[in-house]
Amino acid sequence: MDRYLTDQEKLLAKSLLKNIDFLKDLPDPELDQLANSLEKKNFKPEQTVVFQGEISSKLYIVCDGLVGVFVRIGGEKKKVAELRVGDYFGEMSLLEPATASATIRAEKPSVICAISCDNFKKIVEKNTVALETLKKKITARKEASKPK
């Protein structure tokens, strides 16, 4: 990631963090800490944010732009979703490093903010509600991604 956020960007980031389902109940001081821990990077169209299969240990938030979600199935790369401002990815690696289940690529000029697993844990570890909500979300995602 390139750099830390300006004060104005931190305010935007905090509002985006508040809208993430497993963070919405965090008290303001913890949301402020998360926003202060974010790093941002600008991506050009077609630039890859994360490659499917790479080890990841960050939560990523789309702060501006549009990214595509691509999955390799039988040697063919298929676009399965688009993520817009406020959407996030990488949450499955927040509790422990995990391999990325998809390639995320900028579709338009985009700004992606990220927080490391370690920083996330330090800030949220005392909030059992947030951690339980995150664990449930990860379990549901894993179940949904199993072959049927």
PDB file of C-alpha atoms in Angstrom:
ATOM      1  CA  MET A   1       0.000   0.000   0.000  1.00  0.00           C
ATOM      2  CA  ASP A   2       1.198   3.481  -0.782  1.00  0.00           C
ATOM      3  CA  ARG A   3       0.383   5.794   2.077  1.00  0.00           C
ATOM      4  CA  TYR A   4      -1.756   6.667   5.015  1.00  0.00           C
ATOM      5  CA  LEU A   5      -4.965   8.640   4.689  1.00  0.00           C
ATOM      6  CA  THR A   6      -5.443  12.382   5.108  1.00  0.00           C
ATOM      7  CA  ASP A   7      -7.838  13.567   7.831  1.00  0.00           C
ATOM      8  CA  GLN A   8     -10.611  14.046   5.264  1.00  0.00           C
ATOM      9  CA  GLU A   9     -10.011  10.557   3.845  1.00  0.00           C
ATOM     10  CA  LYS A  10     -10.128   9.120   7.374  1.00  0.00           C
ATOM     11  CA  LEU A  11     -13.613  10.602   7.854  1.00  0.00           C
ATOM     12  CA  LEU A  12     -14.784   8.938   4.633  1.00  0.00           C
ATOM     13  CA  ALA A  13     -13.098   5.685   5.630  1.00  0.00           C
ATOM     14  CA  LYS A  14     -14.766   5.756   9.038  1.00  0.00           C
ATOM     15  CA  SER A  15     -18.191   6.140   7.421  1.00  0.00           C
ATOM     16  CA  LEU A  16     -17.411   3.199   5.112  1.00  0.00           C
ATOM     17  CA  LEU A  17     -16.202   1.108   8.069  1.00  0.00           C
ATOM     18  CA  LYS A  18     -19.461   1.818   9.930  1.00  0.00           C
ATOM     19  CA  ASN A  19     -21.363   0.249   7.036  1.00  0.00           C
ATOM     20  CA  ILE A  20     -19.459  -3.044   7.141  1.00  0.00           C
ATOM     21  CA  ASP A  21     -21.787  -5.567   8.738  1.00  0.00           C
ATOM     22  CA  PHE A  22     -19.302  -7.017  11.227  1.00  0.00           C
ATOM     23  CA  LEU A  23     -17.968  -3.568  12.239  1.00  0.00           C
ATOM     24  CA  LYS A  24     -21.194  -1.570  12.493  1.00  0.00           C
ATOM     25  CA  ASP A  25     -21.499  -2.071  16.267  1.00  0.00           C
ATOM     26  CA  LEU A  26     -17.951  -0.987  17.089  1.00  0.00           C
ATOM     27  CA  PRO A  27     -17.703   2.088  19.316  1.00  0.00           C
ATOM     28  CA  ASP A  28     -16.420   5.288  17.692  1.00  0.00           C
ATOM     29  CA  PRO A  29     -12.954   5.155  19.325  1.00  0.00           C
ATOM     30  CA  GLU A  30     -12.307   1.721  17.778  1.00  0.00           C
ATOM     31  CA  LEU A  31     -13.645   2.852  14.392  1.00  0.00           C
ATOM     32  CA  ASP A  32     -11.291   5.847  14.617  1.00  0.00           C
ATOM     33  CA  GLN A  33      -8.379   3.507  15.367  1.00  0.00           C
ATOM     34  CA  LEU A  34      -9.279   1.325  12.378  1.00  0.00           C
ATOM     35  CA  ALA A  35      -9.532   4.376  10.100  1.00  0.00           C
ATOM     36  CA  ASN A  36      -6.158   5.608  11.389  1.00  0.00           C
ATOM     37  CA  SER A  37      -4.597   2.207  10.616  1.00  0.00           C
ATOM     38  CA  LEU A  38      -5.760   2.098   7.008  1.00  0.00           C
ATOM     39  CA  GLU A  39      -3.331   2.487   4.143  1.00  0.00           C
ATOM     40  CA  LYS A  40      -4.456   3.394   0.663  1.00  0.00           C
ATOM     41  CA  LYS A  41      -3.324   2.633  -2.840  1.00  0.00           C
ATOM     42  CA  ASN A  42      -4.465   3.937  -6.203  1.00  0.00           C
ATOM     43  CA  PHE A  43      -5.099   1.414  -8.972  1.00  0.00           C
ATOM     44  CA  LYS A  44      -5.363   2.012 -12.707  1.00  0.00           C
ATOM     45  CA  PRO A  45      -7.890   0.116 -14.850  1.00  0.00           C
ATOM     46  CA  GLU A  46      -6.799  -3.512 -15.382  1.00  0.00           C
ATOM     47  CA  GLN A  47      -4.347  -3.331 -12.471  1.00  0.00           C
ATOM     48  CA  THR A  48      -4.624  -6.288 -10.086  1.00  0.00           C
ATOM     49  CA  VAL A  49      -5.204  -5.681  -6.378  1.00  0.00           C
ATOM     50  CA  VAL A  50      -5.054  -9.335  -5.263  1.00  0.00           C
ATOM     51  CA  PHE A  51      -4.376 -12.527  -7.229  1.00  0.00           C
ATOM     52  CA  GLN A  52      -6.428 -15.679  -6.660  1.00  0.00           C
ATOM     53  CA  GLY A  53      -4.333 -18.119  -4.627  1.00  0.00           C
ATOM     54  CA  GLU A  54      -1.984 -15.542  -3.112  1.00  0.00           C
ATOM     55  CA  ILE A  55      -1.651 -15.496   0.664  1.00  0.00           C
ATOM     56  CA  SER A  56      -3.461 -12.496   2.057  1.00  0.00           C
ATOM     57  CA  SER A  57      -3.705 -11.063   5.543  1.00  0.00           C
ATOM     58  CA  LYS A  58      -5.580  -7.812   4.960  1.00  0.00           C
ATOM     59  CA  LEU A  59      -9.103  -6.457   4.791  1.00  0.00           C
ATOM     60  CA  TYR A  60      -9.574  -4.315   1.682  1.00  0.00           C
ATOM     61  CA  ILE A  61     -12.237  -1.628   1.235  1.00  0.00           C
ATOM     62  CA  VAL A  62     -13.164   0.002  -2.060  1.00  0.00           C
ATOM     63  CA  CYS A  63     -12.946   3.730  -1.227  1.00  0.00           C
ATOM     64  CA  ASP A  64     -13.385   4.940  -4.807  1.00  0.00           C
ATOM     65  CA  GLY A  65     -13.868   3.375  -8.217  1.00  0.00           C
ATOM     66  CA  LEU A  66     -14.952  -0.092  -9.296  1.00  0.00           C
ATOM     67  CA  VAL A  67     -13.209  -3.469  -9.132  1.00  0.00           C
ATOM     68  CA  GLY A  68     -14.046  -6.792 -10.722  1.00  0.00           C
ATOM     69  CA  VAL A  69     -13.962 -10.162  -8.967  1.00  0.00           C
ATOM     70  CA  PHE A  70     -12.568 -12.938 -11.161  1.00  0.00           C
ATOM     71  CA  VAL A  71     -12.377 -16.661 -10.421  1.00  0.00           C
ATOM     72  CA  ARG A  72     -10.377 -19.188 -12.396  1.00  0.00           C
ATOM     73  CA  ILE A  73     -12.564 -22.201 -13.143  1.00  0.00           C
ATOM     74  CA  GLY A  74     -11.084 -25.017 -15.195  1.00  0.00           C
ATOM     75  CA  GLY A  75      -8.354 -22.814 -16.606  1.00  0.00           C
ATOM     76  CA  GLU A  76     -10.792 -20.086 -17.610  1.00  0.00           C
ATOM     77  CA  LYS A  77     -11.026 -16.757 -15.779  1.00  0.00           C
ATOM     78  CA  LYS A  78     -14.639 -15.725 -15.195  1.00  0.00           C
ATOM     79  CA  LYS A  79     -15.942 -12.429 -13.803  1.00  0.00           C
ATOM     80  CA  VAL A  80     -18.314 -13.260 -10.951  1.00  0.00           C
ATOM     81  CA  ALA A  81     -18.978  -9.871  -9.332  1.00  0.00           C
ATOM     82  CA  GLU A  82     -18.234  -6.164  -9.198  1.00  0.00           C
ATOM     83  CA  LEU A  83     -17.405  -4.266  -6.029  1.00  0.00           C
ATOM     84  CA  ARG A  84     -18.147  -0.573  -5.625  1.00  0.00           C
ATOM     85  CA  VAL A  85     -17.465   2.131  -3.049  1.00  0.00           C
ATOM     86  CA  GLY A  86     -18.094   0.725   0.426  1.00  0.00           C
ATOM     87  CA  ASP A  87     -17.744  -2.912  -0.630  1.00  0.00           C
ATOM     88  CA  TYR A  88     -14.957  -4.947   0.924  1.00  0.00           C
ATOM     89  CA  PHE A  89     -12.991  -8.150   0.413  1.00  0.00           C
ATOM     90  CA  GLY A  90     -10.322 -10.126   2.227  1.00  0.00           C
ATOM     91  CA  GLU A  91     -12.332 -10.533   5.427  1.00  0.00           C
ATOM     92  CA  MET A  92     -11.669 -14.280   5.406  1.00  0.00           C
ATOM     93  CA  SER A  93      -8.011 -13.536   6.174  1.00  0.00           C
ATOM     94  CA  LEU A  94      -8.662 -11.304   9.181  1.00  0.00           C
ATOM     95  CA  LEU A  95      -8.535 -14.058  11.776  1.00  0.00           C
ATOM     96  CA  GLU A  96      -5.707 -15.971  10.115  1.00  0.00           C
ATOM     97  CA  PRO A  97      -3.832 -15.615   6.829  1.00  0.00           C
ATOM     98  CA  ALA A  98      -5.673 -17.306   3.967  1.00  0.00           C
ATOM     99  CA  THR A  99      -5.330 -17.710   0.235  1.00  0.00           C
ATOM    100  CA  ALA A 100      -7.377 -15.310  -1.850  1.00  0.00           C
ATOM    101  CA  SER A 101     -10.365 -17.106  -3.354  1.00  0.00           C
ATOM    102  CA  ALA A 102     -10.540 -14.694  -6.316  1.00  0.00           C
ATOM    103  CA  THR A 103      -8.512 -12.199  -8.314  1.00  0.00           C
ATOM    104  CA  ILE A 104      -9.583  -8.601  -7.710  1.00  0.00           C
ATOM    105  CA  ARG A 105      -8.818  -6.182 -10.537  1.00  0.00           C
ATOM    106  CA  ALA A 106      -9.592  -2.495 -11.010  1.00  0.00           C
ATOM    107  CA  GLU A 107     -12.201  -1.866 -13.706  1.00  0.00           C
ATOM    108  CA  LYS A 108     -11.916   1.932 -13.407  1.00  0.00           C
ATOM    109  CA  PRO A 109      -9.387   4.141 -11.620  1.00  0.00           C
ATOM    110  CA  SER A 110      -9.850   2.975  -8.023  1.00  0.00           C
ATOM    111  CA  VAL A 111      -8.684   3.712  -4.507  1.00  0.00           C
ATOM    112  CA  ILE A 112      -8.404   0.708  -2.212  1.00  0.00           C
ATOM    113  CA  CYS A 113      -7.797   1.027   1.523  1.00  0.00           C
ATOM    114  CA  ALA A 114      -6.478  -1.869   3.571  1.00  0.00           C
ATOM    115  CA  ILE A 115      -5.831  -2.825   7.160  1.00  0.00           C
ATOM    116  CA  SER A 116      -3.540  -5.650   8.175  1.00  0.00           C
ATOM    117  CA  CYS A 117      -4.788  -8.658  10.085  1.00  0.00           C
ATOM    118  CA  ASP A 118      -2.470  -7.775  12.998  1.00  0.00           C
ATOM    119  CA  ASN A 119      -3.694  -4.180  13.298  1.00  0.00           C
ATOM    120  CA  PHE A 120      -7.297  -5.320  12.975  1.00  0.00           C
ATOM    121  CA  LYS A 121      -6.896  -7.891  15.772  1.00  0.00           C
ATOM    122  CA  LYS A 122      -5.208  -5.392  18.113  1.00  0.00           C
ATOM    123  CA  ILE A 123      -8.090  -2.956  17.736  1.00  0.00           C
ATOM    124  CA  VAL A 124     -11.051  -5.333  17.657  1.00  0.00           C
ATOM    125  CA  GLU A 125      -9.874  -8.175  19.921  1.00  0.00           C
ATOM    126  CA  LYS A 126     -11.850  -6.924  22.934  1.00  0.00           C
ATOM    127  CA  ASN A 127     -15.088  -6.569  20.966  1.00  0.00           C
ATOM    128  CA  THR A 128     -16.552 -10.063  21.134  1.00  0.00           C
ATOM    129  CA  VAL A 129     -19.689  -9.100  19.191  1.00  0.00           C
ATOM    130  CA  ALA A 130     -17.650  -7.924  16.194  1.00  0.00           C
ATOM    131  CA  LEU A 131     -15.449 -11.022  16.305  1.00  0.00           C
ATOM    132  CA  GLU A 132     -18.424 -13.394  16.535  1.00  0.00           C
ATOM    133  CA  THR A 133     -20.178 -11.636  13.651  1.00  0.00           C
ATOM    134  CA  LEU A 134     -16.986 -11.894  11.592  1.00  0.00           C
ATOM    135  CA  LYS A 135     -16.595 -15.608  12.427  1.00  0.00           C
ATOM    136  CA  LYS A 136     -20.191 -16.279  11.349  1.00  0.00           C
ATOM    137  CA  LYS A 137     -19.646 -14.353   8.116  1.00  0.00           C
ATOM    138  CA  ILE A 138     -16.474 -16.309   7.342  1.00  0.00           C
ATOM    139  CA  THR A 139     -18.182 -19.633   8.081  1.00  0.00           C
ATOM    140  CA  ALA A 140     -21.105 -18.713   5.814  1.00  0.00           C
ATOM    141  CA  ARG A 141     -18.705 -17.639   3.032  1.00  0.00           C
ATOM    142  CA  LYS A 142     -16.772 -20.909   3.299  1.00  0.00           C
ATOM    143  CA  GLU A 143     -19.997 -22.918   3.130  1.00  0.00           C
ATOM    144  CA  ALA A 144     -21.238 -20.935   0.128  1.00  0.00           C
ATOM    145  CA  SER A 145     -17.977 -21.454  -1.752  1.00  0.00           C
ATOM    146  CA  LYS A 146     -17.913 -25.248  -1.328  1.00  0.00           C
ATOM    147  CA  PRO A 147     -18.620 -27.198  -4.510  1.00  0.00           C
ATOM    148  CA  LYS A 148     -22.185 -28.449  -4.587  1.00  0.00           C
TER     149      LYS A 148
END
